């Protein structure tokens, strides 16, 4: 019996978060279903590196479980062939004592609508959060210590969007979405850098919580582990099908906009929309 670590990817819109919840489809319930089909077991000792809320995406969350199958390349291929919504991207063997939650770093990306954002102000706001701070005003408090360190936050223009990339060992609940909301508010001139600094110093200021589907867990990294990529063919066939689905949805919304413009009255009443 081998203990395995795997990197998995999933689109958050298909799940009610990562952790098991009675009566709801979650990433954990899907992974257990996949493992059950391939390994014929109901209790593989599954554990997750990182929790993601409903709607949050992942390209490289990490899981650990026990496998009776020795060939891990075949195991990953089999899991990809039966799964509905989870992609098994890479794998490695780990020992029984290894705790999958003890990652060296976690990298997240948050995408903001770039319209009206002053990139220089947004970047300066990001720098306020770097280093060690008490993030009590920038999390959903759940009893855990709120002082931690963010190694870096990059602010990157990308087409019509602004991408924030976070690098730290761990984060608090809702922390990235609250920080991202603050960065957006400063970048659009709705809040000041002094407001952010005051909140970091303990002043009771709320900047709101950003939408969950704009957040992606890019990768969970371990300095002591070396992961092997899964067979790309097993992933590409499913990826192609999902890309086609999204392309059809995009064409629908493009056509809807064109139809609206075509039939809009020349001088619409103020209440028309």
mmCIF file of C-alpha atoms in Angstrom:
data_model
loop_
_atom_site.group_PDB
_atom_site.id
_atom_site.type_symbol
_atom_site.label_atom_id
_atom_site.label_comp_id
_atom_site.label_asym_id
_atom_site.label_seq_id
_atom_site.Cartn_x
_atom_site.Cartn_y
_atom_site.Cartn_z
ATOM 1 C CA UNK A 1 0.000 0.000 0.000
ATOM 2 C CA UNK A 2 1.519 3.303 -1.132
ATOM 3 C CA UNK A 3 0.783 6.771 0.162
ATOM 4 C CA UNK A 4 0.454 9.185 -2.721
ATOM 5 C CA UNK A 5 0.455 12.961 -3.116
ATOM 6 C CA UNK A 6 -1.292 14.394 -6.172
ATOM 7 C CA UNK A 7 -1.788 17.879 -7.587
ATOM 8 C CA UNK A 8 -5.356 18.415 -8.746
ATOM 9 C CA UNK A 9 -7.191 21.110 -10.714
ATOM 10 C CA UNK A 10 -10.868 22.031 -10.798
ATOM 11 C CA UNK A 11 -13.205 24.848 -11.802
ATOM 12 C CA UNK A 12 -14.892 26.106 -8.654
ATOM 13 C CA UNK A 13 -18.286 26.768 -10.257
ATOM 14 C CA UNK A 14 -18.922 23.038 -10.381
ATOM 15 C CA UNK A 15 -18.536 22.465 -6.635
ATOM 16 C CA UNK A 16 -19.786 23.718 -3.266
ATOM 17 C CA UNK A 17 -16.212 24.181 -2.057
ATOM 18 C CA UNK A 18 -13.447 21.646 -1.541
ATOM 19 C CA UNK A 19 -14.397 20.050 1.790
ATOM 20 C CA UNK A 20 -17.128 17.451 2.279
ATOM 21 C CA UNK A 21 -20.604 18.778 3.129
ATOM 22 C CA UNK A 22 -23.674 16.556 3.578
ATOM 23 C CA UNK A 23 -25.898 16.534 0.511
ATOM 24 C CA UNK A 24 -23.632 18.804 -1.569
ATOM 25 C CA UNK A 25 -21.251 18.095 -4.414
ATOM 26 C CA UNK A 26 -17.762 19.102 -3.326
ATOM 27 C CA UNK A 27 -14.258 18.473 -4.621
ATOM 28 C CA UNK A 28 -13.687 16.022 -1.783
ATOM 29 C CA UNK A 29 -16.812 14.022 -2.595
ATOM 30 C CA UNK A 30 -15.802 13.866 -6.274
ATOM 31 C CA UNK A 31 -12.253 12.757 -5.462
ATOM 32 C CA UNK A 32 -13.560 10.055 -3.111
ATOM 33 C CA UNK A 33 -15.920 8.872 -5.831
ATOM 34 C CA UNK A 34 -13.067 8.738 -8.359
ATOM 35 C CA UNK A 35 -10.744 6.861 -6.001
ATOM 36 C CA UNK A 36 -13.558 4.488 -5.088
ATOM 37 C CA UNK A 37 -14.119 3.592 -8.748
ATOM 38 C CA UNK A 38 -10.430 3.015 -9.468
ATOM 39 C CA UNK A 39 -9.156 1.498 -6.211
ATOM 40 C CA UNK A 40 -12.420 -0.024 -4.928
ATOM 41 C CA UNK A 41 -12.138 1.540 -1.490
ATOM 42 C CA UNK A 42 -14.408 3.796 0.567
ATOM 43 C CA UNK A 43 -11.680 5.051 2.920
ATOM 44 C CA UNK A 44 -8.368 5.908 1.215
ATOM 45 C CA UNK A 45 -7.281 8.223 4.060
ATOM 46 C CA UNK A 46 -7.813 11.303 1.912
ATOM 47 C CA UNK A 47 -6.503 14.685 3.082
ATOM 48 C CA UNK A 48 -6.242 18.094 1.385
ATOM 49 C CA UNK A 49 -3.458 20.648 1.506
ATOM 50 C CA UNK A 50 -5.707 23.681 1.120
ATOM 51 C CA UNK A 51 -9.362 24.464 1.611
ATOM 52 C CA UNK A 52 -11.123 26.405 -1.149
ATOM 53 C CA UNK A 53 -14.545 28.016 -0.776
ATOM 54 C CA UNK A 54 -17.506 27.611 -3.100
ATOM 55 C CA UNK A 55 -16.692 29.072 -6.505
ATOM 56 C CA UNK A 56 -12.912 29.246 -5.983
ATOM 57 C CA UNK A 57 -10.804 27.535 -8.657
ATOM 58 C CA UNK A 58 -7.618 25.503 -8.340
ATOM 59 C CA UNK A 59 -4.884 24.584 -10.795
ATOM 60 C CA UNK A 60 -2.601 22.944 -8.237
ATOM 61 C CA UNK A 61 -4.250 22.012 -4.962
ATOM 62 C CA UNK A 62 -2.620 18.986 -3.331
ATOM 63 C CA UNK A 63 -4.166 15.844 -1.874
ATOM 64 C CA UNK A 64 -2.770 12.753 -0.173
ATOM 65 C CA UNK A 65 -4.238 9.232 0.032
ATOM 66 C CA UNK A 66 -3.345 5.539 0.124
ATOM 67 C CA UNK A 67 -3.223 3.482 -3.064
ATOM 68 C CA UNK A 68 -3.126 -0.255 -3.641
ATOM 69 C CA UNK A 69 -1.963 0.444 -7.198
ATOM 70 C CA UNK A 70 1.839 0.536 -7.537
ATOM 71 C CA UNK A 71 2.113 2.272 -10.909
ATOM 72 C CA UNK A 72 1.222 5.890 -10.136
ATOM 73 C CA UNK A 73 1.258 6.942 -13.796
ATOM 74 C CA UNK A 74 -1.447 4.366 -14.493
ATOM 75 C CA UNK A 75 -3.304 5.451 -11.347
ATOM 76 C CA UNK A 76 -3.391 9.101 -12.464
ATOM 77 C CA UNK A 77 -4.533 8.071 -15.942
ATOM 78 C CA UNK A 78 -7.319 5.947 -14.495
ATOM 79 C CA UNK A 79 -8.506 8.740 -12.189
ATOM 80 C CA UNK A 80 -8.571 11.208 -15.085
ATOM 81 C CA UNK A 81 -10.602 8.754 -17.155
ATOM 82 C CA UNK A 82 -13.416 8.448 -14.587
ATOM 83 C CA UNK A 83 -13.557 11.908 -13.022
ATOM 84 C CA UNK A 84 -16.233 14.508 -13.642
ATOM 85 C CA UNK A 85 -14.687 17.909 -12.977
ATOM 86 C CA UNK A 86 -11.359 17.088 -11.272
ATOM 87 C CA UNK A 87 -8.083 16.863 -13.201
ATOM 88 C CA UNK A 88 -5.228 14.827 -11.700
ATOM 89 C CA UNK A 89 -2.137 16.672 -12.947
ATOM 90 C CA UNK A 90 0.928 15.229 -11.185
ATOM 91 C CA UNK A 91 1.948 12.786 -8.456
ATOM 92 C CA UNK A 92 4.682 11.498 -6.160
ATOM 93 C CA UNK A 93 5.050 8.896 -3.420
ATOM 94 C CA UNK A 94 5.217 10.142 0.179
ATOM 95 C CA UNK A 95 5.805 8.461 3.523
ATOM 96 C CA UNK A 96 3.163 7.882 6.206
ATOM 97 C CA UNK A 97 4.434 10.715 8.400
ATOM 98 C CA UNK A 98 4.244 13.410 5.710
ATOM 99 C CA UNK A 99 1.582 16.068 6.406
ATOM 100 C CA UNK A 100 0.211 17.407 3.135
ATOM 101 C CA UNK A 101 -0.901 20.622 4.874
ATOM 102 C CA UNK A 102 2.687 21.668 5.636
ATOM 103 C CA UNK A 103 3.472 23.315 2.305
ATOM 104 C CA UNK A 104 6.538 25.470 1.652
ATOM 105 C CA UNK A 105 4.399 28.071 -0.146
ATOM 106 C CA UNK A 106 1.011 28.593 -1.732
ATOM 107 C CA UNK A 107 0.531 30.744 -4.818
ATOM 108 C CA UNK A 108 -2.852 32.318 -5.561
ATOM 109 C CA UNK A 109 -4.062 34.604 -8.335
ATOM 110 C CA UNK A 110 -6.950 37.039 -8.119
ATOM 111 C CA UNK A 111 -8.313 38.724 -11.260
ATOM 112 C CA UNK A 112 -9.742 42.250 -11.064
ATOM 113 C CA UNK A 113 -11.680 44.145 -13.704
ATOM 114 C CA UNK A 114 -9.022 46.607 -14.835
ATOM 115 C CA UNK A 115 -11.398 49.380 -15.868
ATOM 116 C CA UNK A 116 -10.647 52.539 -13.856
ATOM 117 C CA UNK A 117 -7.771 51.054 -11.869
ATOM 118 C CA UNK A 118 -4.651 53.169 -11.400
ATOM 119 C CA UNK A 119 -1.998 50.459 -11.623
ATOM 120 C CA UNK A 120 0.580 52.500 -9.692
ATOM 121 C CA UNK A 121 -1.774 53.047 -6.748
ATOM 122 C CA UNK A 122 -2.848 49.402 -6.811
ATOM 123 C CA UNK A 123 0.790 48.286 -6.800
ATOM 124 C CA UNK A 124 1.605 50.591 -3.904
ATOM 125 C CA UNK A 125 -1.353 49.186 -1.997
ATOM 126 C CA UNK A 126 -0.082 45.639 -2.592
ATOM 127 C CA UNK A 127 3.259 46.569 -1.045
ATOM 128 C CA UNK A 128 1.511 47.608 2.174
ATOM 129 C CA UNK A 129 0.409 43.996 2.709
ATOM 130 C CA UNK A 130 3.823 42.422 2.126
ATOM 131 C CA UNK A 131 5.768 41.241 5.159
ATOM 132 C CA UNK A 132 4.377 40.290 8.567
ATOM 133 C CA UNK A 133 1.131 41.926 9.720
ATOM 134 C CA UNK A 134 -1.930 41.273 11.829
ATOM 135 C CA UNK A 135 -4.589 40.567 9.176
ATOM 136 C CA UNK A 136 -7.528 40.505 11.582
ATOM 137 C CA UNK A 137 -9.358 43.184 9.522
ATOM 138 C CA UNK A 138 -8.663 41.257 6.319
ATOM 139 C CA UNK A 139 -10.069 37.822 7.112
ATOM 140 C CA UNK A 140 -13.119 35.952 8.289
ATOM 141 C CA UNK A 141 -12.036 35.213 11.831
ATOM 142 C CA UNK A 142 -12.289 31.538 12.808
ATOM 143 C CA UNK A 143 -10.185 31.474 15.979
ATOM 144 C CA UNK A 144 -6.784 31.014 14.331
ATOM 145 C CA UNK A 145 -3.903 33.445 14.969
ATOM 146 C CA UNK A 146 -4.219 36.354 12.540
ATOM 147 C CA UNK A 147 -0.580 37.457 12.391
ATOM 148 C CA UNK A 148 1.309 35.981 9.445
ATOM 149 C CA UNK A 149 3.683 36.860 6.632
ATOM 150 C CA UNK A 150 2.967 37.492 2.947
ATOM 151 C CA UNK A 151 6.194 37.097 0.975
ATOM 152 C CA UNK A 152 5.015 39.033 -2.078
ATOM 153 C CA UNK A 153 1.997 40.368 -3.990
ATOM 154 C CA UNK A 154 2.525 41.171 -7.665
ATOM 155 C CA UNK A 155 0.181 43.543 -9.510
ATOM 156 C CA UNK A 156 0.184 42.667 -13.226
ATOM 157 C CA UNK A 157 -1.840 44.376 -16.006
ATOM 158 C CA UNK A 158 -3.298 41.715 -18.319
ATOM 159 C CA UNK A 159 -5.498 42.946 -21.148
ATOM 160 C CA UNK A 160 -8.660 44.422 -19.650
ATOM 161 C CA UNK A 161 -7.830 42.933 -16.256
ATOM 162 C CA UNK A 162 -5.379 43.339 -13.416
ATOM 163 C CA UNK A 163 -3.961 40.129 -11.941
ATOM 164 C CA UNK A 164 -2.804 39.984 -8.330
ATOM 165 C CA UNK A 165 -0.409 37.132 -7.550
ATOM 166 C CA UNK A 166 0.035 36.188 -3.878
ATOM 167 C CA UNK A 167 2.949 34.197 -2.497
ATOM 168 C CA UNK A 168 2.934 33.008 1.130
ATOM 169 C CA UNK A 169 3.167 29.837 3.161
ATOM 170 C CA UNK A 170 -0.478 30.005 4.254
ATOM 171 C CA UNK A 171 -3.451 32.378 4.419
ATOM 172 C CA UNK A 172 -6.488 33.074 6.565
ATOM 173 C CA UNK A 173 -10.110 32.438 5.599
ATOM 174 C CA UNK A 174 -11.303 34.989 2.965
ATOM 175 C CA UNK A 175 -7.981 36.824 3.332
ATOM 176 C CA UNK A 176 -7.042 37.095 -0.350
ATOM 177 C CA UNK A 177 -10.530 38.131 -1.422
ATOM 178 C CA UNK A 178 -10.605 40.887 1.217
ATOM 179 C CA UNK A 179 -7.121 42.146 0.365
ATOM 180 C CA UNK A 180 -7.985 42.112 -3.346
ATOM 181 C CA UNK A 181 -11.126 44.118 -2.659
ATOM 182 C CA UNK A 182 -9.023 46.690 -0.795
ATOM 183 C CA UNK A 183 -6.489 46.895 -3.636
ATOM 184 C CA UNK A 184 -9.310 47.445 -6.129
ATOM 185 C CA UNK A 185 -10.866 50.175 -3.954
ATOM 186 C CA UNK A 186 -7.544 52.021 -3.683
ATOM 187 C CA UNK A 187 -6.794 51.574 -7.382
ATOM 188 C CA UNK A 188 -10.170 53.092 -8.298
ATOM 189 C CA UNK A 189 -9.818 55.975 -5.844
ATOM 190 C CA UNK A 190 -12.647 54.827 -3.579
ATOM 191 C CA UNK A 191 -10.282 54.282 -0.633
ATOM 192 C CA UNK A 192 -6.878 55.639 0.315
ATOM 193 C CA UNK A 193 -3.588 54.010 1.202
ATOM 194 C CA UNK A 194 -3.991 55.577 4.652
ATOM 195 C CA UNK A 195 -7.275 53.662 5.063
ATOM 196 C CA UNK A 196 -5.510 50.381 4.341
ATOM 197 C CA UNK A 197 -2.652 51.163 6.693
ATOM 198 C CA UNK A 198 -5.121 52.127 9.427
ATOM 199 C CA UNK A 199 -6.913 48.783 9.032
ATOM 200 C CA UNK A 200 -3.599 46.926 9.252
ATOM 201 C CA UNK A 201 -2.927 48.893 12.434
ATOM 202 C CA UNK A 202 -6.198 47.664 13.931
ATOM 203 C CA UNK A 203 -8.799 50.274 12.947
ATOM 204 C CA UNK A 204 -12.237 48.784 12.271
ATOM 205 C CA UNK A 205 -12.484 49.358 8.499
ATOM 206 C CA UNK A 206 -14.070 46.947 6.013
ATOM 207 C CA UNK A 207 -13.196 46.896 2.312
ATOM 208 C CA UNK A 208 -15.660 44.162 1.396
ATOM 209 C CA UNK A 209 -15.040 40.662 0.028
ATOM 210 C CA UNK A 210 -14.203 40.004 -3.625
ATOM 211 C CA UNK A 211 -16.108 37.483 -5.734
ATOM 212 C CA UNK A 212 -14.919 33.881 -5.265
ATOM 213 C CA UNK A 213 -14.732 32.847 -8.927
ATOM 214 C CA UNK A 214 -11.984 35.436 -9.572
ATOM 215 C CA UNK A 215 -9.680 33.516 -7.200
ATOM 216 C CA UNK A 216 -7.502 30.590 -8.288
ATOM 217 C CA UNK A 217 -5.131 28.488 -6.211
ATOM 218 C CA UNK A 218 -2.299 28.299 -8.741
ATOM 219 C CA UNK A 219 -0.003 25.907 -6.912
ATOM 220 C CA UNK A 220 0.920 24.362 -3.581
ATOM 221 C CA UNK A 221 4.672 23.815 -3.450
ATOM 222 C CA UNK A 222 6.864 21.563 -1.319
ATOM 223 C CA UNK A 223 10.629 21.996 -1.299
ATOM 224 C CA UNK A 224 11.133 18.359 -0.288
ATOM 225 C CA UNK A 225 8.896 16.746 -2.950
ATOM 226 C CA UNK A 226 9.373 16.188 -6.682
ATOM 227 C CA UNK A 227 6.159 15.638 -8.630
ATOM 228 C CA UNK A 228 5.887 13.706 -11.908
ATOM 229 C CA UNK A 229 3.491 14.990 -14.569
ATOM 230 C CA UNK A 230 0.511 12.799 -15.399
ATOM 231 C CA UNK A 231 -0.070 11.544 -18.948
ATOM 232 C CA UNK A 232 -1.156 14.719 -20.807
ATOM 233 C CA UNK A 233 -3.345 12.783 -23.223
ATOM 234 C CA UNK A 234 -5.682 11.779 -20.389
ATOM 235 C CA UNK A 235 -6.178 15.453 -19.508
ATOM 236 C CA UNK A 236 -6.170 17.028 -22.975
ATOM 237 C CA UNK A 237 -9.182 15.110 -24.268
ATOM 238 C CA UNK A 238 -11.318 16.311 -21.347
ATOM 239 C CA UNK A 239 -9.821 19.807 -21.529
ATOM 240 C CA UNK A 240 -10.753 20.078 -25.225
ATOM 241 C CA UNK A 241 -14.360 19.190 -24.437
ATOM 242 C CA UNK A 242 -14.584 21.832 -21.678
ATOM 243 C CA UNK A 243 -12.971 24.485 -23.907
ATOM 244 C CA UNK A 244 -15.626 23.770 -26.546
ATOM 245 C CA UNK A 245 -18.374 24.172 -23.932
ATOM 246 C CA UNK A 246 -16.972 27.543 -22.856
ATOM 247 C CA UNK A 247 -16.560 28.685 -26.469
ATOM 248 C CA UNK A 248 -20.219 27.962 -27.146
ATOM 249 C CA UNK A 249 -21.245 29.973 -24.076
ATOM 250 C CA UNK A 250 -19.036 32.886 -25.148
ATOM 251 C CA UNK A 251 -20.535 32.883 -28.647
ATOM 252 C CA UNK A 252 -24.022 32.956 -27.114
ATOM 253 C CA UNK A 253 -23.220 36.060 -25.040
ATOM 254 C CA UNK A 254 -21.538 37.765 -28.005
ATOM 255 C CA UNK A 255 -24.637 37.115 -30.105
ATOM 256 C CA UNK A 256 -26.893 38.357 -27.313
ATOM 257 C CA UNK A 257 -25.005 41.660 -27.233
ATOM 258 C CA UNK A 258 -25.258 42.032 -31.014
ATOM 259 C CA UNK A 259 -28.978 41.315 -30.973
ATOM 260 C CA UNK A 260 -29.486 43.898 -28.214
ATOM 261 C CA UNK A 261 -27.602 46.536 -30.215
ATOM 262 C CA UNK A 262 -29.430 45.694 -33.443
ATOM 263 C CA UNK A 263 -32.917 46.057 -32.029
ATOM 264 C CA UNK A 264 -32.321 48.842 -29.510
ATOM 265 C CA UNK A 265 -34.590 51.874 -30.150
ATOM 266 C CA UNK A 266 -32.726 54.956 -31.422
ATOM 267 C CA UNK A 267 -33.783 57.098 -28.444
ATOM 268 C CA UNK A 268 -34.590 54.714 -25.594
ATOM 269 C CA UNK A 269 -36.556 55.894 -22.609
ATOM 270 C CA UNK A 270 -34.413 56.303 -19.445
ATOM 271 C CA UNK A 271 -36.102 53.278 -17.884
ATOM 272 C CA UNK A 272 -35.598 51.013 -20.888
ATOM 273 C CA UNK A 273 -32.613 49.138 -19.430
#
